[in-house]
Amino acid sequence: MGTGHFFWVIFYFASLCSASLANNAKINFREKEKKVLDQILGAGKYDARIRPSGINGTDGPAVVSVNIFVRSISKIDDVTMEYSVQLTFREQWTDERLKFDDIQGRLKYLTLTEANRVWMPDLFFSNEKEGHFHNIIMPNVYIRIFPNGSVLYSIRISLTLACPMNLKLYPLDRQICSLRMASYGWTTNDLVFLWKEGDPVQVVKNLHLPRFTLEKFLTDYCNSKTNTGEYSCLKVDLLFKREFSYYLIQIYIPCCMLVIVSWVSFWLDQGAVPARVSLGVTTLLTMATQTSGINASLPPVSYTKAIDVWTGVCLTFVFGALLEFALVNYASRSGSNKANMHKENMKKKRRDLEQASIDAASDLLDTDSNATFAMKPLVRHPGDPLALEKLRQCEVHMQAPKRPNCCKTWLSKFPTRQCSRSKRIDVISRITFPLVFALFNLVYWSTYLFREEEDETF
C-alpha cells in the first residue's frame, strides 16, 4: 500500500509540474513575441527612414511586389470623366533588418497596425482625384513581418480616379480607365515596383455596374522620366463596355416613335390645319426637349458623337414633316386661286362662244338667197323655227370632235392641275419619308455597330 500511495503522489506532482511548465511555456511564448518586437523595432535598433537593401543584401534598388483586389466599382461618370473604385491594396518587400527567430515555427509572423514603425514605399496614385482610408470599426490596415524579413502591407482604400474618355461612338462605345501607381520620391536606382507573379489583379465575383460591363483588364508598366530622374510606375487598364439596352429603351425607341408620330399628319386632310399644325409643333418640341436632355448628361465635347447624329437626323425628320404641311397648305391655297381663275375664264370663253354662235346664225339668215335685204331683228325668240334651222346648218359645217387617245385618258387619272398638287405632295411624303428614314437606319447601325475603334489597344 505504501508503494502504491507513493506512486500516486509522484503522479500527482508530475501532473502539476507539467501543467505549470505548459502555462509557463505559453506565457513565455507571448513574452517572446514582445521581446522580438522590442528587439527588431526598439529605439536605436531600427531606422524607418533608411530604405532596405536590394535583393540578397546588395546595394541595388529595393524591389516591391504589388497586387490589388478590386472590391467594387461604384460609378463611372461621363460628365466629369472619372470613376470610383474600392480596392484592397497590398505591397510586399524584404527588409533583412527585420529578421527574427520563429521559435521553431511557432511564431509565423508579427502583426503591426502602425505603418510608421517600419520603412514604407512612397507609392502614390498618379491619376487620383480623391481618396480616403476606411476606419470603421478599426483602421482597415495591417503589416505582417515574417521571420525571413519579408514585410506584407495591406490596406483598404476608396479612390476616385480620372478616366479620359473618347465619346465619338457614344453610346456604342468602349472606355479604357486606368489605375496608375508610381513612386513619388525614390528613383529606379533606389526603388522598383513590380507586379506580383501569378495573379497580380483580382476582381470580386459578380461585379455589377449600372451602365457598364467590365470586359477585361491588363497590367503593364508605365515608368516615367523627368528632369529629376526615372520613377517606377505600374498601371492597370480596365476595359468597360457600355450597356446599350438602357439607351435603346430610353433614347432610340422614343425618338423613332416621335418621328413616326410626325408622319401621321401626312394622312390627315389638308383642310385640318389646327390638327396638323399642333401635331407637328408638339412632336418638334418633344424631340428638341429629348435632345437637350441627352446633351445635359454629357460633357460639351468638340466632336460629334453617335447619339448627336441620331438625334440630329430625327429632329430633321420631324422638322421636315412640319415644313411638308406648310408646303401642302401653300400649294392648296395657290391651286384654289388658280382653279377659281380657270373657272371664270372657262365661263367667259363659253359665253363668248355662245355669242359667236348666235351671231353666225344671224348672219346666215341675213345673207339668204332672197333678193330683198331684211333688217336684223332686235330681239330673237329662242323658239324661232327659222333660227333653229340655221343653227343646225351651222353645226353641220362644224368639224367633228377627234377620237380620244388612250394614253391621254390614262394620264388624265393623275391630274396636273394646281388644285391637285397638295394631295400629290402628301402621297409622295407617305412613301418618301419612311423609305429615307429606313435607309438612314441601315447606314447608321451598319456604321456604328460594326466599326472598330482605331485607338483600341486590346
XYZ file of C-alpha atoms in Angstrom:
458
model
C 0.000 0.000 0.000
C 2.812 2.355 0.827
C 4.379 1.816 -2.549
C 1.080 2.415 -4.352
C 0.387 5.515 -2.317
C 3.849 6.811 -3.071
C 3.258 6.187 -6.816
C 0.055 8.268 -6.842
C 1.773 11.105 -5.025
C 4.551 11.167 -7.606
C 1.995 11.067 -10.436
C 0.100 13.968 -8.897
C 3.192 16.111 -8.536
C 4.275 15.240 -12.095
C 0.895 16.384 -13.433
C 1.156 19.653 -11.556
C 4.661 20.209 -12.841
C 3.656 19.502 -16.469
C 0.694 21.888 -16.191
C 2.935 24.508 -14.674
C 5.503 24.025 -17.395
C 2.783 24.288 -20.075
C 1.490 27.518 -18.576
C 4.995 28.852 -18.304
C 5.696 27.875 -21.918
C 2.545 29.685 -23.105
C 3.375 32.796 -21.188
C 6.925 32.652 -22.337
C 5.746 32.419 -25.980
C 3.800 35.690 -25.757
C 6.625 37.303 -23.941
C 8.950 36.059 -26.626
C 6.803 37.766 -29.278
C 7.024 41.031 -27.372
C 10.747 40.604 -26.951
C 11.131 40.008 -30.685
C 9.252 43.216 -31.481
C 11.349 45.143 -28.999
C 14.468 43.532 -30.369
C 13.910 44.407 -34.031
C 11.979 47.690 -33.630
C 13.435 49.024 -30.423
C 14.804 52.505 -30.017
C 18.166 52.888 -31.692
C 17.922 49.474 -33.389
C 15.778 50.206 -36.482
C 15.573 53.426 -38.502
C 12.448 53.666 -40.638
C 13.999 56.483 -42.646
C 16.527 54.210 -44.318
C 15.352 52.071 -47.182
C 16.144 48.351 -47.140
C 18.943 46.945 -49.256
C 18.451 45.306 -52.615
C 17.996 41.645 -53.457
C 20.273 39.325 -51.430
C 21.580 42.232 -49.412
C 23.103 44.024 -52.386
C 23.253 47.773 -52.838
C 20.699 47.626 -55.646
C 17.205 49.074 -55.546
C 14.603 47.749 -53.146
C 12.063 45.625 -55.011
C 8.404 45.933 -54.005
C 5.819 43.471 -55.320
C 2.308 44.881 -55.721
C -1.078 43.222 -56.112
C -4.596 44.593 -55.738
C -8.055 43.187 -55.156
C -10.905 45.216 -56.701
C -13.836 45.049 -54.295
C -16.312 47.277 -56.095
C -16.666 49.944 -58.775
C -19.431 52.280 -57.703
C -19.795 54.661 -60.646
C -18.375 55.745 -63.971
C -19.216 59.379 -64.636
C -19.261 60.572 -68.261
C -19.616 64.269 -67.422
C -16.635 64.578 -65.068
C -14.799 61.692 -66.769
C -13.937 59.814 -63.588
C -14.738 56.550 -61.852
C -14.805 55.417 -58.239
C -13.298 52.152 -57.063
C -12.791 50.432 -53.721
C -9.870 48.057 -53.500
C -7.542 46.192 -51.167
C -4.001 47.299 -51.923
C -1.060 45.094 -50.994
C 2.693 45.622 -51.107
C 5.397 43.148 -50.195
C 9.153 43.630 -49.876
C 12.112 42.210 -47.958
C 13.911 44.092 -45.186
C 16.754 41.993 -43.803
C 16.914 44.168 -40.703
C 13.588 42.673 -39.600
C 14.698 39.019 -39.476
C 13.888 37.156 -36.238
C 13.831 33.682 -34.701
C 10.491 31.960 -35.296
C 10.877 29.662 -32.241
C 10.904 26.503 -34.261
C 7.990 27.567 -36.463
C 5.688 28.559 -33.603
C 5.934 32.272 -34.457
C 4.733 32.527 -38.065
C 4.630 36.322 -38.333
C 4.354 39.517 -36.341
C 1.427 41.879 -36.871
C 1.558 45.669 -36.678
C -1.102 48.310 -37.218
C 1.200 51.339 -37.247
C 2.777 51.904 -40.630
C 5.282 54.437 -39.300
C 7.116 51.776 -37.305
C 8.788 50.362 -40.426
C 10.046 51.732 -43.733
C 7.244 52.163 -46.312
C 7.457 52.689 -50.098
C 6.367 56.185 -51.138
C 3.781 54.972 -53.619
C 1.002 57.290 -54.820
C -1.823 57.068 -57.362
C -0.923 59.470 -60.153
C -4.445 59.797 -61.638
C -6.230 60.074 -58.301
C -8.702 62.902 -57.746
C -9.912 61.956 -54.277
C -9.350 59.110 -51.861
C -9.755 58.036 -48.235
C -8.949 55.205 -45.865
C -11.525 53.101 -44.026
C -11.504 53.349 -40.227
C -14.692 51.506 -39.217
C -14.560 49.855 -36.720
C -10.783 49.887 -36.635
C -8.393 51.129 -39.312
C -8.501 48.610 -42.151
C -4.738 48.202 -42.371
C -2.163 45.717 -41.166
C 1.544 44.978 -41.535
C 2.895 41.453 -41.236
C 6.586 40.795 -40.613
C 7.755 37.282 -41.446
C 10.815 35.556 -39.935
C 12.867 35.949 -43.133
C 12.433 39.733 -43.044
C 9.596 39.839 -45.614
C 7.051 42.602 -44.970
C 3.419 42.499 -46.183
C 1.446 45.751 -46.129
C -2.323 45.598 -46.790
C -4.896 48.403 -46.675
C -8.449 49.015 -47.890
C -8.949 52.324 -49.675
C -11.560 54.082 -51.818
C -10.400 56.173 -54.752
C -11.921 58.494 -57.319
C -9.719 58.328 -60.397
C -9.591 60.326 -63.607
C -10.638 58.471 -66.758
C -10.271 60.438 -70.030
C -12.960 59.179 -72.407
C -13.452 59.198 -76.158
C -17.186 59.621 -76.753
C -17.271 59.574 -80.551
C -19.167 56.270 -80.521
C -21.370 57.077 -77.511
C -23.487 55.129 -76.531
C -21.970 52.299 -78.571
C -18.511 52.840 -77.142
C -15.905 51.105 -75.009
C -13.835 53.013 -72.477
C -10.399 52.246 -71.038
C -9.919 53.511 -67.487
C -6.503 53.209 -65.891
C -5.209 52.880 -62.355
C -1.652 54.235 -62.152
C 0.714 53.768 -59.216
C 4.180 55.316 -59.066
C 6.967 56.250 -56.682
C 6.909 59.866 -55.619
C 10.485 60.453 -54.471
C 12.570 57.302 -54.910
C 14.017 56.838 -58.397
C 14.529 53.459 -60.038
C 18.073 53.429 -58.602
C 16.560 53.075 -55.122
C 13.052 51.634 -55.570
C 11.416 49.450 -58.210
C 7.771 48.355 -58.303
C 6.884 45.005 -59.853
C 3.604 43.208 -60.318
C 3.306 40.114 -58.175
C 3.783 36.928 -60.131
C 0.771 34.783 -60.796
C -2.376 36.841 -60.367
C -1.498 40.482 -59.619
C -5.034 41.849 -60.096
C -8.131 40.179 -58.713
C -11.717 41.287 -59.192
C -14.619 40.367 -56.955
C -17.052 37.905 -58.464
C -20.419 39.154 -59.711
C -19.224 42.725 -60.143
C -22.317 44.766 -61.091
C -22.176 48.184 -62.723
C -25.266 50.264 -63.559
C -24.452 51.028 -67.205
C -21.182 49.241 -67.932
C -19.687 45.783 -68.068
C -16.078 45.082 -67.147
C -14.881 43.022 -70.095
C -11.222 42.522 -69.148
C -8.185 44.176 -67.613
C -4.473 44.323 -68.389
C -1.448 45.028 -66.187
C 1.509 46.950 -67.540
C 4.416 49.221 -66.594
C 4.492 52.979 -67.142
C 7.860 54.246 -65.922
C 8.171 57.995 -66.305
C 11.267 60.145 -66.817
C 11.544 63.683 -65.518
C 14.399 66.098 -65.022
C 14.923 64.611 -61.549
C 15.263 61.017 -62.734
C 13.266 57.967 -63.749
C 10.495 56.724 -61.499
C 8.953 53.269 -61.374
C 5.268 53.054 -62.290
C 2.584 50.371 -62.532
C -0.790 50.585 -64.238
C -3.969 48.566 -64.663
C -6.116 49.181 -67.736
C -9.790 48.331 -67.211
C -11.863 47.884 -70.359
C -15.509 48.853 -69.835
C -18.246 48.194 -72.377
C -21.314 50.396 -72.205
C -24.630 48.592 -71.816
C -26.689 49.532 -74.865
C -30.071 48.216 -73.715
C -30.599 51.204 -71.407
C -30.071 53.702 -74.231
C -32.159 51.649 -76.651
C -35.148 51.884 -74.330
C -34.610 55.437 -73.115
C -33.408 57.203 -76.281
C -33.567 55.303 -79.559
C -37.066 53.817 -79.366
C -38.725 57.073 -78.126
C -37.021 59.041 -80.905
C -38.264 56.545 -83.501
C -41.771 56.813 -82.103
C -41.697 60.615 -82.292
C -40.570 60.508 -85.908
C -43.307 58.032 -86.818
C -45.951 60.105 -84.999
C -44.915 63.154 -87.053
C -45.793 61.183 -90.199
C -49.440 60.913 -89.094
C -50.013 64.425 -90.452
C -49.496 63.079 -93.997
C -52.693 61.050 -93.619
C -54.813 63.887 -92.265
C -56.942 66.016 -94.544
C -55.169 69.076 -95.870
C -58.001 71.208 -94.572
C -57.438 70.079 -90.970
C -54.983 72.905 -90.305
C -55.223 73.003 -86.458
C -54.688 69.240 -86.130
C -51.705 69.092 -88.462
C -50.039 72.198 -87.008
C -50.479 71.087 -83.396
C -49.167 67.601 -84.217
C -46.072 68.936 -85.972
C -45.237 71.537 -83.333
C -45.783 69.088 -80.451
C -43.505 66.431 -81.916
C -40.878 69.051 -82.762
C -40.835 70.455 -79.219
C -40.770 66.968 -77.685
C -37.846 65.968 -79.870
C -35.979 69.160 -79.006
C -36.545 68.517 -75.283
C -35.302 64.951 -75.684
C -32.152 66.174 -77.421
C -31.399 68.796 -74.775
C -31.879 66.221 -72.002
C -29.404 63.861 -73.657
C -26.800 66.594 -74.078
C -27.228 67.682 -70.458
C -25.937 64.294 -69.270
C -22.770 64.505 -71.386
C -19.740 66.787 -71.375
C -19.616 69.533 -74.050
C -17.026 67.881 -76.275
C -15.876 69.462 -79.538
C -16.528 66.448 -81.766
C -19.729 64.805 -82.985
C -20.974 61.759 -81.095
C -23.031 58.900 -82.461
C -26.007 60.000 -80.373
C -25.717 63.509 -81.868
C -26.063 62.073 -85.363
C -29.153 60.100 -84.329
C -30.948 62.925 -82.536
C -29.998 65.434 -85.229
C -31.421 63.323 -88.037
C -34.590 62.524 -86.055
C -35.061 66.216 -85.331
C -34.594 66.946 -89.038
C -37.283 64.409 -89.986
C -39.758 65.910 -87.521
C -38.967 69.407 -88.745
C -39.304 68.212 -92.338
C -42.784 66.864 -91.610
C -43.807 70.293 -90.315
C -42.365 72.004 -93.398
C -44.190 69.491 -95.594
C -47.511 70.664 -94.215
C -46.541 74.286 -94.886
C -45.791 73.332 -98.493
C -49.070 71.438 -98.777
C -51.027 74.365 -97.395
C -49.343 76.789 -99.769
C -49.950 74.511 -102.772
C -53.584 74.062 -101.760
C -54.253 77.804 -101.483
C -52.374 78.546 -104.700
C -54.249 75.791 -106.515
C -57.610 77.035 -105.257
C -56.964 80.569 -106.511
C -55.826 79.363 -109.903
C -58.759 76.957 -110.110
C -61.196 79.804 -109.453
C -59.498 81.929 -112.092
C -59.610 79.000 -114.503
C -63.323 78.530 -113.911
C -64.001 82.223 -114.531
C -62.010 82.099 -117.756
C -63.874 78.994 -118.890
C -67.225 80.649 -118.188
C -66.157 83.740 -120.097
C -64.983 81.693 -123.054
C -68.255 79.721 -123.020
C -70.260 82.933 -123.094
C -68.144 84.242 -125.968
C -68.658 81.035 -127.925
C -72.420 81.173 -127.405
C -72.486 84.773 -128.533
C -70.390 83.925 -131.583
C -72.746 81.065 -132.489
C -75.746 83.301 -132.260
C -74.049 85.968 -134.383
C -73.116 83.377 -137.018
C -76.690 82.149 -137.183
C -77.988 85.664 -137.647
C -75.500 86.295 -140.452
C -76.735 83.189 -142.255
C -80.266 84.434 -142.008
C -79.306 87.854 -143.311
C -77.402 86.521 -146.379
C -80.227 84.250 -147.665
C -80.995 83.850 -151.437
C -83.849 86.333 -151.220
C -83.342 89.483 -153.231
C -84.632 91.687 -150.568
C -82.430 92.636 -147.618
C -84.088 92.261 -144.302
C -83.279 94.161 -141.195
C -81.770 92.189 -138.275
C -84.318 91.748 -135.621
C -83.522 93.430 -132.384
C -84.927 90.572 -130.369
C -84.841 86.901 -131.342
C -87.026 84.399 -129.720
C -85.375 81.119 -128.743
C -88.234 79.093 -130.217
C -87.998 80.716 -133.658
C -88.010 77.738 -136.159
C -86.010 79.639 -138.743
C -83.252 80.409 -136.313
C -83.070 76.802 -135.135
C -82.764 75.536 -138.722
C -79.928 77.926 -139.430
C -78.151 76.809 -136.266
C -78.406 73.182 -137.398
C -76.879 74.119 -140.726
C -74.042 75.822 -138.847
C -73.474 72.732 -136.708
C -73.321 70.537 -139.818
C -70.465 72.549 -141.200
C -68.551 72.416 -137.860
C -65.657 69.961 -137.553
C -66.414 66.707 -135.725
C -64.514 66.105 -132.464
C -61.435 63.844 -132.547
C -61.371 60.374 -131.040
C -59.800 60.423 -127.537
C -56.257 58.982 -127.137
C -55.780 56.017 -124.754
C -52.502 57.383 -123.313
C -54.038 60.748 -122.606
C -57.002 59.070 -120.940
C -54.646 57.080 -118.633
C -52.551 60.147 -117.835
C -55.701 62.087 -117.017
C -56.054 59.876 -113.918
C -53.022 61.722 -112.487
C -54.211 65.293 -112.522
C -51.658 68.015 -113.023
C -53.811 70.952 -112.102
C -52.738 73.253 -109.333
C -55.566 72.165 -107.062
C -54.230 68.570 -107.027
C -50.605 69.323 -106.151
C -51.224 69.388 -102.411
C -52.676 65.886 -102.457
C -49.778 64.609 -104.540
C -47.277 66.074 -102.042
C -48.957 64.177 -99.194
C -48.977 60.920 -101.166
C -45.314 61.272 -102.085
C -44.398 62.115 -98.481
C -46.155 58.988 -97.166
C -43.711 56.898 -99.178
C -40.579 59.057 -99.226
C -40.213 59.815 -95.515
C -40.374 56.168 -94.295
C -38.031 54.983 -97.057
C -35.420 57.641 -96.330
C -35.639 57.007 -92.590
C -35.231 53.260 -93.126
C -32.188 53.919 -95.325
C -30.718 56.148 -92.624
C -31.205 53.413 -90.026
C -29.442 50.913 -92.257
C -26.442 53.192 -92.737
C -26.340 54.302 -89.093
C -26.413 50.868 -87.485
C -24.082 49.294 -90.023
C -21.588 52.120 -89.452
C -21.534 52.223 -85.659
C -22.244 48.615 -84.735
C -19.533 47.081 -86.898
C -16.993 49.830 -86.603
C -13.733 49.061 -84.804
C -12.114 51.766 -82.761
C -8.860 52.927 -84.264
C -7.250 53.628 -80.916
C -8.197 50.296 -79.332
C -5.171 48.868 -77.593
C -6.521 45.462 -76.585
